[in-house]
């Protein structure tokens, strides 16, 4: 594979081929027969996450239920009865708390690692930031398998999570993939290309959710986690063999350097061009709120569905997760359609509206039909984050993309921590008041980014009109 082939893969249009050829990027050992680059990496990684996440929560539920002597869901005790069951409440509370501890462990380690890997990839190349965390996720899956085989205490899940955090975790893969897309696209096509990556997330999650629910019901937990291990290894292998490098590699680039953290700091403190800093902070804040609500509610869906009055089993939980993941595809289709007649800011506002309505319906769901209706109403909710990622990317220089998406990855890690702390603590605390209260809380939080995005979108439109008049 020569340099012109690499340029053709990296560029979306012929006008970019000359620029790509000047990079002097080293081609990968093999050439991919399809016109894709990092999409299979993000698909395989998300497939592993989507397969293990619901099963992992259910495994915690089953292990903790066994420890406290609760067998309600297995013995038919889970029903629509309003009789208070203290054992069920204890299982829900302890499961939610362990989710919090494990998320906290991964975040604290991953925070420092991702801020090194992202800016480092601006000089050392994007391929390494795809390979290293994929291998870390494979090791985490191996630890989980050992816990299940030996029935070790659930504390060992935290050990596996920390190991994954040391490699950058899934957030590092996201940072690498989105940085790669920013490297290889122009401003006009970036939002849609980012949305394609997020659609890959949804498609992978949907397939994994369907397979996971059926597979767990038929064979238990261990065999699906072997597939998790295999897919993470496959993602690392694909990145090594087929992904062309998108930046010029600097042989003097060092991973362990304070320069990386200084690059992230300068990104959010420099105001050149004028006004960039304010917009960068506001869009990042909006991204933080949107993703926090998404993560926080996602952590609770399985708990909400396992207990009364829904009392879903593994099969329905898998279908529910699949329908929710399908919204990634419907969001992509909706985003592409709305871009024909609406600006990106309006697309984001429509997506937030869909999310708010869906969460309110889910919060009062007491039947299977109503729960699926709530999921369906969220059909546009993932169209907001690609708009925010694209707007952030357009505010910084090409040489700062790695630092930007490293900071965005840190924000995502912080979202995971804050949302787990807030929502997993709020859920058991409000069970006696309103079981779906955390979903209502999330819906009201989304009004804040809606206001910010609307205001900045209006300001950008006025500035554009003023520039056109002048």
Short mmCIF file of C-alpha atoms in Angstrom, two decimals:
data_model
loop_
_atom_site.label_atom_id
_atom_site.label_comp_id
_atom_site.label_asym_id
_atom_site.label_seq_id
_atom_site.Cartn_x
_atom_site.Cartn_y
_atom_site.Cartn_z
CA UNK A 1 0.00 0.00 0.00
CA UNK A 2 1.69 3.24 -1.14
CA UNK A 3 1.29 6.78 0.13
CA UNK A 4 -1.40 7.65 -2.44
CA UNK A 5 -3.54 4.76 -1.23
CA UNK A 6 -3.17 5.95 2.34
CA UNK A 7 -4.16 9.47 1.33
CA UNK A 8 -7.24 8.19 -0.45
CA UNK A 9 -8.36 6.38 2.66
CA UNK A 10 -7.71 9.31 4.95
CA UNK A 11 -9.36 11.95 2.75
CA UNK A 12 -13.05 12.37 2.19
CA UNK A 13 -12.58 14.35 -1.04
CA UNK A 14 -9.80 14.60 -3.64
CA UNK A 15 -8.88 18.11 -2.53
CA UNK A 16 -7.42 16.70 0.68
CA UNK A 17 -5.15 14.11 -0.98
CA UNK A 18 -2.22 16.48 -1.41
CA UNK A 19 -2.34 17.50 2.24
CA UNK A 20 -2.48 13.89 3.38
CA UNK A 21 0.45 12.90 1.18
CA UNK A 22 2.55 15.62 2.81
CA UNK A 23 2.07 14.00 6.18
CA UNK A 24 4.46 11.22 5.37
CA UNK A 25 2.33 8.82 7.41
CA UNK A 26 3.48 5.24 7.64
CA UNK A 27 0.91 2.87 6.08
CA UNK A 28 -0.40 -0.03 8.17
CA UNK A 29 0.83 -3.60 7.52
CA UNK A 30 -2.36 -4.46 5.59
CA UNK A 31 -4.89 -2.55 3.52
CA UNK A 32 -8.59 -2.68 4.35
CA UNK A 33 -10.76 -3.68 1.33
CA UNK A 34 -13.55 -1.36 2.51
CA UNK A 35 -13.68 2.45 2.72
CA UNK A 36 -13.54 2.54 6.51
CA UNK A 37 -10.87 3.58 8.99
CA UNK A 38 -11.64 3.67 12.72
CA UNK A 39 -15.29 2.63 12.48
CA UNK A 40 -14.60 -1.09 13.11
CA UNK A 41 -12.47 -0.21 16.14
CA UNK A 42 -15.21 1.79 17.79
CA UNK A 43 -17.81 -0.83 16.77
CA UNK A 44 -15.89 -3.74 18.28
CA UNK A 45 -15.05 -1.82 21.46
CA UNK A 46 -18.64 -0.70 21.95
CA UNK A 47 -19.86 -4.23 21.23
CA UNK A 48 -17.75 -5.49 24.12
CA UNK A 49 -19.00 -2.71 26.41
CA UNK A 50 -22.63 -3.23 25.36
CA UNK A 51 -22.36 -6.97 25.90
CA UNK A 52 -20.80 -6.80 29.34
CA UNK A 53 -22.58 -3.80 30.91
CA UNK A 54 -26.10 -5.26 31.40
CA UNK A 55 -24.69 -8.71 32.23
CA UNK A 56 -22.24 -7.19 34.68
CA UNK A 57 -25.06 -5.37 36.53
CA UNK A 58 -27.19 -8.52 36.55
CA UNK A 59 -24.25 -10.54 37.85
CA UNK A 60 -23.80 -8.06 40.69
CA UNK A 61 -27.54 -8.32 41.41
CA UNK A 62 -27.42 -12.14 41.50
CA UNK A 63 -24.27 -12.31 43.64
CA UNK A 64 -25.55 -9.75 46.15
CA UNK A 65 -28.98 -11.44 46.19
CA UNK A 66 -27.24 -14.70 47.03
CA UNK A 67 -25.26 -13.02 49.80
CA UNK A 68 -28.33 -11.50 51.49
CA UNK A 69 -30.62 -14.48 50.87
CA UNK A 70 -32.99 -12.76 48.44
CA UNK A 71 -34.54 -14.87 45.68
CA UNK A 72 -37.57 -12.80 44.73
CA UNK A 73 -37.02 -12.65 40.98
CA UNK A 74 -36.04 -16.31 40.77
CA UNK A 75 -38.84 -17.66 42.93
CA UNK A 76 -41.57 -15.56 41.38
CA UNK A 77 -41.68 -13.09 44.23
CA UNK A 78 -41.19 -10.12 41.91
CA UNK A 79 -44.62 -8.92 40.93
CA UNK A 80 -46.73 -5.81 40.83
CA UNK A 81 -47.48 -6.01 44.53
CA UNK A 82 -46.97 -2.83 46.54
CA UNK A 83 -45.86 -4.77 49.63
CA UNK A 84 -42.50 -3.45 50.82
CA UNK A 85 -39.71 -6.01 50.56
CA UNK A 86 -36.68 -4.93 52.63
CA UNK A 87 -34.44 -7.59 51.07
CA UNK A 88 -35.17 -6.37 47.55
CA UNK A 89 -34.45 -2.80 48.61
CA UNK A 90 -31.15 -3.89 50.15
CA UNK A 91 -30.15 -5.68 46.94
CA UNK A 92 -30.99 -2.60 44.86
CA UNK A 93 -29.09 -0.32 47.23
CA UNK A 94 -25.95 -2.47 47.43
CA UNK A 95 -25.89 -3.05 43.66
CA UNK A 96 -26.20 0.68 43.01
CA UNK A 97 -23.43 1.43 45.50
CA UNK A 98 -21.04 -1.12 43.98
CA UNK A 99 -21.70 0.44 40.56
CA UNK A 100 -20.61 3.73 42.11
CA UNK A 101 -17.42 2.32 43.66
CA UNK A 102 -16.33 0.59 40.46
CA UNK A 103 -17.01 3.68 38.33
CA UNK A 104 -15.05 5.80 40.81
CA UNK A 105 -12.05 3.48 40.66
CA UNK A 106 -11.92 3.56 36.88
CA UNK A 107 -12.32 7.33 36.73
CA UNK A 108 -9.56 8.28 39.16
CA UNK A 109 -6.96 6.28 37.26
CA UNK A 110 -8.26 7.01 33.78
CA UNK A 111 -8.36 10.77 34.35
CA UNK A 112 -4.58 11.08 34.44
CA UNK A 113 -3.96 8.48 31.74
CA UNK A 114 -6.33 9.92 29.12
CA UNK A 115 -4.90 13.43 29.50
CA UNK A 116 -1.51 11.95 28.64
CA UNK A 117 -2.63 9.73 25.78
CA UNK A 118 -4.67 12.39 23.95
CA UNK A 119 -2.06 15.16 23.56
CA UNK A 120 0.62 12.48 23.11
CA UNK A 121 -1.30 11.16 20.09
CA UNK A 122 -0.98 14.60 18.45
CA UNK A 123 2.74 13.82 18.11
CA UNK A 124 3.05 10.04 18.45
CA UNK A 125 0.10 9.09 16.24
CA UNK A 126 -3.49 7.97 16.68
CA UNK A 127 -3.01 4.22 16.21
CA UNK A 128 -1.39 3.71 19.61
CA UNK A 129 -4.26 5.40 21.42
CA UNK A 130 -6.55 2.83 19.78
CA UNK A 131 -4.41 -0.24 20.50
CA UNK A 132 -3.36 0.36 24.12
CA UNK A 133 -6.83 0.82 25.68
CA UNK A 134 -8.24 -2.10 23.66
CA UNK A 135 -5.65 -4.36 25.26
CA UNK A 136 -6.49 -2.88 28.68
CA UNK A 137 -10.18 -3.68 28.19
CA UNK A 138 -9.21 -7.24 27.22
CA UNK A 139 -7.30 -7.60 30.50
CA UNK A 140 -10.34 -6.27 32.39
CA UNK A 141 -12.52 -8.92 30.74
CA UNK A 142 -9.97 -11.54 31.78
CA UNK A 143 -10.17 -10.42 35.40
CA UNK A 144 -13.98 -10.56 35.29
CA UNK A 145 -13.81 -14.11 33.96
CA UNK A 146 -11.53 -15.14 36.82
CA UNK A 147 -13.99 -13.62 39.31
CA UNK A 148 -16.85 -15.62 37.78
CA UNK A 149 -14.95 -18.89 37.53
CA UNK A 150 -13.66 -18.73 41.10
CA UNK A 151 -16.66 -16.84 42.54
CA UNK A 152 -14.35 -14.26 44.08
CA UNK A 153 -15.82 -11.31 46.02
CA UNK A 154 -17.29 -8.57 43.82
CA UNK A 155 -14.47 -6.32 45.06
CA UNK A 156 -12.28 -7.90 42.36
CA UNK A 157 -14.40 -6.22 39.69
CA UNK A 158 -12.89 -2.99 40.97
CA UNK A 159 -9.39 -4.38 40.37
CA UNK A 160 -10.25 -5.16 36.77
CA UNK A 161 -11.71 -1.69 36.30
CA UNK A 162 -8.55 -0.06 37.64
CA UNK A 163 -6.40 -2.09 35.23
CA UNK A 164 -8.55 -0.87 32.35
CA UNK A 165 -8.22 2.70 33.65
CA UNK A 166 -4.43 2.41 33.54
CA UNK A 167 -4.65 1.83 29.79
CA UNK A 168 -7.04 4.74 29.20
CA UNK A 169 -10.26 2.68 29.22
CA UNK A 170 -13.01 3.05 26.63
CA UNK A 171 -12.84 6.85 26.84
CA UNK A 172 -9.34 6.76 25.34
CA UNK A 173 -10.68 4.79 22.38
CA UNK A 174 -13.40 7.39 21.92
CA UNK A 175 -10.82 10.17 22.09
CA UNK A 176 -8.63 8.44 19.52
CA UNK A 177 -11.49 7.74 17.10
CA UNK A 178 -12.99 11.22 17.24
CA UNK A 179 -9.54 12.82 16.93
CA UNK A 180 -8.90 10.64 13.89
CA UNK A 181 -12.13 11.81 12.26
CA UNK A 182 -11.23 15.44 13.02
CA UNK A 183 -7.85 14.85 11.35
CA UNK A 184 -9.37 13.44 8.18
CA UNK A 185 -12.50 15.55 7.57
CA UNK A 186 -13.29 19.13 6.63
CA UNK A 187 -15.54 21.42 8.66
CA UNK A 188 -18.62 20.92 6.50
CA UNK A 189 -18.69 17.12 6.79
CA UNK A 190 -17.39 16.74 10.34
CA UNK A 191 -20.72 16.70 12.20
CA UNK A 192 -22.10 13.88 10.07
CA UNK A 193 -18.89 11.85 10.26
CA UNK A 194 -18.92 12.19 14.04
CA UNK A 195 -22.56 11.08 13.97
CA UNK A 196 -21.55 8.00 11.96
CA UNK A 197 -19.13 7.04 14.73
CA UNK A 198 -21.88 7.47 17.30
CA UNK A 199 -24.21 5.38 15.12
CA UNK A 200 -21.55 2.66 15.18
CA UNK A 201 -21.78 2.87 18.96
CA UNK A 202 -25.53 2.36 18.81
CA UNK A 203 -25.48 -0.45 16.28
CA UNK A 204 -22.85 -2.33 18.26
CA UNK A 205 -24.74 -1.78 21.50
CA UNK A 206 -28.00 -2.94 19.95
CA UNK A 207 -26.53 -6.19 18.62
CA UNK A 208 -24.72 -6.83 21.89
CA UNK A 209 -27.85 -6.23 23.96
CA UNK A 210 -29.92 -8.70 21.94
CA UNK A 211 -27.21 -11.35 22.03
CA UNK A 212 -26.39 -10.76 25.70
CA UNK A 213 -29.92 -11.21 27.01
CA UNK A 214 -30.56 -14.44 25.09
CA UNK A 215 -27.08 -15.84 25.71
CA UNK A 216 -27.14 -15.18 29.45
CA UNK A 217 -30.52 -16.89 29.72
CA UNK A 218 -29.25 -19.96 27.85
CA UNK A 219 -25.69 -20.35 29.16
CA UNK A 220 -25.11 -17.95 32.04
CA UNK A 221 -22.47 -15.25 32.32
CA UNK A 222 -19.12 -16.86 31.53
CA UNK A 223 -19.41 -17.60 27.80
CA UNK A 224 -20.53 -14.05 26.87
CA UNK A 225 -17.53 -12.64 28.71
CA UNK A 226 -15.21 -14.79 26.63
CA UNK A 227 -16.64 -13.00 23.60
CA UNK A 228 -15.98 -9.67 25.34
CA UNK A 229 -12.34 -10.66 25.69
CA UNK A 230 -12.13 -11.75 22.04
CA UNK A 231 -13.69 -8.59 20.61
CA UNK A 232 -11.31 -6.32 22.52
CA UNK A 233 -8.34 -8.28 21.21
CA UNK A 234 -9.84 -8.07 17.71
CA UNK A 235 -10.17 -4.27 18.00
CA UNK A 236 -6.50 -3.95 18.93
CA UNK A 237 -5.46 -6.25 16.09
CA UNK A 238 -7.56 -4.38 13.52
CA UNK A 239 -6.13 -0.99 14.61
CA UNK A 240 -2.61 -2.36 14.21
CA UNK A 241 -3.17 -4.03 10.84
CA UNK A 242 -5.57 -1.78 8.96
CA UNK A 243 -5.83 1.78 10.36
CA UNK A 244 -3.59 4.27 8.47
CA UNK A 245 -1.86 6.88 10.59
CA UNK A 246 -3.40 10.36 10.31
CA UNK A 247 -0.65 12.52 11.83
CA UNK A 248 3.08 12.76 11.33
CA UNK A 249 4.85 10.71 13.98
CA UNK A 250 7.44 12.48 16.07
CA UNK A 251 10.07 9.95 17.23
CA UNK A 252 10.93 12.22 20.17
CA UNK A 253 7.38 12.28 21.54
CA UNK A 254 7.32 11.08 25.15
CA UNK A 255 4.27 9.66 26.86
CA UNK A 256 5.20 10.63 30.42
CA UNK A 257 5.60 14.39 30.20
CA UNK A 258 3.93 17.39 31.82
CA UNK A 259 3.73 18.90 28.37
CA UNK A 260 0.54 16.94 27.71
CA UNK A 261 -1.29 18.35 30.71
CA UNK A 262 -0.05 21.85 29.87
CA UNK A 263 -1.51 21.46 26.36
CA UNK A 264 -4.94 20.73 27.81
CA UNK A 265 -4.61 23.68 30.22
CA UNK A 266 -3.66 26.10 27.41
CA UNK A 267 -6.59 24.87 25.37
CA UNK A 268 -9.11 26.21 27.88
CA UNK A 269 -7.23 29.35 28.96
CA UNK A 270 -6.17 30.83 25.63
CA UNK A 271 -8.71 33.27 24.13
CA UNK A 272 -7.25 33.47 20.63
CA UNK A 273 -9.20 33.95 18.49
CA UNK A 274 -11.24 36.23 20.72
CA UNK A 275 -14.29 34.59 22.26
CA UNK A 276 -13.05 31.03 21.72
CA UNK A 277 -12.46 30.37 25.42
CA UNK A 278 -16.01 31.30 26.46
CA UNK A 279 -17.62 29.19 23.75
CA UNK A 280 -15.31 26.28 24.51
CA UNK A 281 -16.26 26.31 28.18
CA UNK A 282 -19.99 26.68 27.50
CA UNK A 283 -20.12 23.88 24.94
CA UNK A 284 -18.05 21.66 27.24
CA UNK A 285 -20.42 22.41 30.12
CA UNK A 286 -23.39 21.52 27.91
CA UNK A 287 -21.67 18.31 26.86
CA UNK A 288 -21.03 17.48 30.50
CA UNK A 289 -24.71 17.86 31.45
CA UNK A 290 -26.04 15.92 28.45
CA UNK A 291 -23.66 12.99 28.88
CA UNK A 292 -24.11 12.94 32.68
CA UNK A 293 -27.86 12.50 32.27
CA UNK A 294 -27.29 9.84 29.64
CA UNK A 295 -24.83 7.87 31.79
CA UNK A 296 -26.79 8.33 35.00
CA UNK A 297 -30.06 7.09 33.55
CA UNK A 298 -28.36 4.24 31.71
CA UNK A 299 -26.94 2.96 35.00
CA UNK A 300 -30.46 2.73 36.42
CA UNK A 301 -32.43 1.22 33.54
CA UNK A 302 -31.55 -2.38 34.40
CA UNK A 303 -32.27 -1.88 38.12
CA UNK A 304 -35.56 -0.17 37.26
CA UNK A 305 -36.56 -3.05 34.99
CA UNK A 306 -35.48 -5.89 37.29
CA UNK A 307 -37.65 -4.83 40.22
CA UNK A 308 -41.42 -4.46 40.65
CA UNK A 309 -43.67 -3.52 38.94
CA UNK A 310 -41.89 -4.35 35.64
CA UNK A 311 -39.99 -7.46 36.82
CA UNK A 312 -38.21 -8.01 33.52
CA UNK A 313 -36.04 -11.05 32.93
CA UNK A 314 -32.80 -11.24 30.91
CA UNK A 315 -34.65 -11.50 27.58
CA UNK A 316 -36.74 -8.36 28.04
CA UNK A 317 -33.76 -6.48 29.47
CA UNK A 318 -31.82 -7.36 26.33
CA UNK A 319 -34.65 -6.19 24.07
CA UNK A 320 -35.00 -2.98 26.06
CA UNK A 321 -31.31 -2.23 25.77
CA UNK A 322 -31.48 -3.00 22.04
CA UNK A 323 -34.35 -0.56 21.48
CA UNK A 324 -32.46 2.12 23.39
CA UNK A 325 -29.31 1.47 21.35
CA UNK A 326 -31.36 1.61 18.14
CA UNK A 327 -31.88 5.31 18.85
CA UNK A 328 -28.25 5.85 17.78
CA UNK A 329 -29.27 4.87 14.25
CA UNK A 330 -32.53 6.82 14.29
CA UNK A 331 -30.58 9.81 15.61
CA UNK A 332 -28.13 9.51 12.70
CA UNK A 333 -30.96 9.39 10.18
CA UNK A 334 -32.74 12.26 11.89
CA UNK A 335 -29.57 14.36 12.06
CA UNK A 336 -28.84 13.85 8.37
CA UNK A 337 -32.43 14.72 7.44
CA UNK A 338 -32.62 17.81 9.64
CA UNK A 339 -29.26 19.12 8.43
CA UNK A 340 -30.91 19.70 5.05
CA UNK A 341 -33.10 22.45 6.48
CA UNK A 342 -31.82 23.25 9.99
CA UNK A 343 -28.57 24.47 11.48
CA UNK A 344 -26.69 22.17 13.85
CA UNK A 345 -27.83 24.09 16.94
CA UNK A 346 -31.48 23.46 16.09
CA UNK A 347 -30.74 19.80 15.50
CA UNK A 348 -29.29 19.60 19.01
CA UNK A 349 -32.39 21.30 20.47
CA UNK A 350 -34.68 18.81 18.74
CA UNK A 351 -32.57 15.97 20.15
CA UNK A 352 -32.80 17.34 23.69
CA UNK A 353 -36.58 17.67 23.35
CA UNK A 354 -36.81 14.00 22.35
CA UNK A 355 -34.69 13.00 25.37
CA UNK A 356 -36.72 15.07 27.84
CA UNK A 357 -40.07 13.65 26.70
CA UNK A 358 -38.74 10.07 26.70
CA UNK A 359 -37.34 10.33 30.24
CA UNK A 360 -40.61 11.70 31.60
CA UNK A 361 -42.54 8.77 30.11
CA UNK A 362 -39.99 6.25 31.45
CA UNK A 363 -40.27 7.78 34.94
CA UNK A 364 -43.94 6.79 35.19
CA UNK A 365 -43.69 3.46 33.36
CA UNK A 366 -45.40 0.63 35.21
CA UNK A 367 -46.02 -1.66 32.23
CA UNK A 368 -43.78 -3.15 29.58
CA UNK A 369 -45.60 -1.30 26.80
CA UNK A 370 -45.15 2.07 28.48
CA UNK A 371 -41.46 1.43 29.11
CA UNK A 372 -40.85 0.64 25.45
CA UNK A 373 -42.86 3.73 24.51
CA UNK A 374 -40.46 5.84 26.59
CA UNK A 375 -37.50 4.26 24.85
CA UNK A 376 -39.12 4.96 21.47
CA UNK A 377 -39.70 8.63 22.27
CA UNK A 378 -35.94 9.00 22.76
CA UNK A 379 -35.45 8.31 19.05
CA UNK A 380 -33.42 11.52 18.51
CA UNK A 381 -31.64 11.87 21.82
CA UNK A 382 -28.16 10.92 20.54
CA UNK A 383 -28.19 13.60 17.82
CA UNK A 384 -27.06 16.19 20.38
CA UNK A 385 -23.61 14.87 21.29
CA UNK A 386 -22.20 14.73 17.71
CA UNK A 387 -23.24 18.36 17.26
CA UNK A 388 -21.45 19.34 20.46
CA UNK A 389 -18.32 17.34 19.57
CA UNK A 390 -18.24 18.92 16.13
CA UNK A 391 -18.68 22.45 17.48
CA UNK A 392 -15.86 21.90 19.97
CA UNK A 393 -13.58 20.48 17.28
CA UNK A 394 -14.18 23.49 15.01
CA UNK A 395 -13.10 25.88 17.78
CA UNK A 396 -9.51 24.55 17.98
CA UNK A 397 -6.56 24.20 15.60
CA UNK A 398 -5.83 20.91 13.79
CA UNK A 399 -2.74 20.44 15.97
CA UNK A 400 -4.93 20.60 19.12
CA UNK A 401 -7.46 17.91 18.22
CA UNK A 402 -5.82 15.26 20.41
CA UNK A 403 -5.66 17.62 23.39
CA UNK A 404 -9.28 18.63 22.83
CA UNK A 405 -10.67 15.12 22.65
CA UNK A 406 -8.49 14.09 25.58
CA UNK A 407 -10.18 16.82 27.61
CA UNK A 408 -13.56 15.69 26.26
CA UNK A 409 -12.67 12.14 27.32
CA UNK A 410 -11.87 13.44 30.80
CA UNK A 411 -15.22 15.21 30.84
CA UNK A 412 -16.85 11.91 29.90
CA UNK A 413 -15.00 10.20 32.73
CA UNK A 414 -16.15 12.94 35.08
CA UNK A 415 -19.68 12.46 33.75
CA UNK A 416 -19.46 8.78 34.61
CA UNK A 417 -18.28 9.59 38.14
CA UNK A 418 -20.76 12.39 38.86
CA UNK A 419 -23.71 10.64 37.27
CA UNK A 420 -22.97 7.38 39.11
CA UNK A 421 -22.65 9.25 42.39
CA UNK A 422 -25.77 11.36 41.92
CA UNK A 423 -28.13 8.91 40.21
CA UNK A 424 -27.03 5.71 42.02
CA UNK A 425 -27.40 7.53 45.34
CA UNK A 426 -30.64 9.23 44.37
CA UNK A 427 -32.33 6.03 43.22
CA UNK A 428 -32.38 4.16 46.57
CA UNK A 429 -33.04 7.42 48.46
CA UNK A 430 -36.20 8.18 46.47
CA UNK A 431 -37.67 4.67 46.16
CA UNK A 432 -40.35 5.49 48.77
CA UNK A 433 -41.21 8.82 47.16
CA UNK A 434 -41.27 8.11 43.42
CA UNK A 435 -39.31 5.28 41.88
CA UNK A 436 -38.80 7.15 38.60
CA UNK A 437 -37.71 10.42 40.24
CA UNK A 438 -34.08 10.24 38.91
CA UNK A 439 -35.42 10.19 35.34
CA UNK A 440 -37.55 13.28 36.00
CA UNK A 441 -34.51 14.95 37.56
CA UNK A 442 -32.47 14.15 34.45
CA UNK A 443 -35.17 15.57 32.17
CA UNK A 444 -35.15 18.91 34.01
CA UNK A 445 -31.33 19.06 33.93
CA UNK A 446 -31.45 18.90 30.12
CA UNK A 447 -33.20 22.27 29.96
CA UNK A 448 -29.88 23.91 30.92
CA UNK A 449 -27.84 22.76 27.88
CA UNK A 450 -30.87 23.49 25.70
CA UNK A 451 -30.72 27.12 26.81
CA UNK A 452 -26.94 27.34 26.35
CA UNK A 453 -26.98 25.78 22.88
CA UNK A 454 -29.88 27.95 21.79
CA UNK A 455 -28.16 31.12 22.99
CA UNK A 456 -24.80 30.29 21.38
CA UNK A 457 -26.49 29.20 18.16
CA UNK A 458 -28.35 32.51 17.95
CA UNK A 459 -25.10 34.40 18.64
CA UNK A 460 -23.23 32.45 15.95
CA UNK A 461 -25.98 33.17 13.45
CA UNK A 462 -25.85 36.90 14.19
CA UNK A 463 -22.07 36.96 13.87
CA UNK A 464 -22.32 35.11 10.55
CA UNK A 465 -24.91 37.58 9.26
CA UNK A 466 -22.80 40.53 10.40
CA UNK A 467 -19.76 39.11 8.62
CA UNK A 468 -21.81 38.64 5.47
CA UNK A 469 -23.09 42.24 5.56
CA UNK A 470 -19.62 43.66 6.16
#
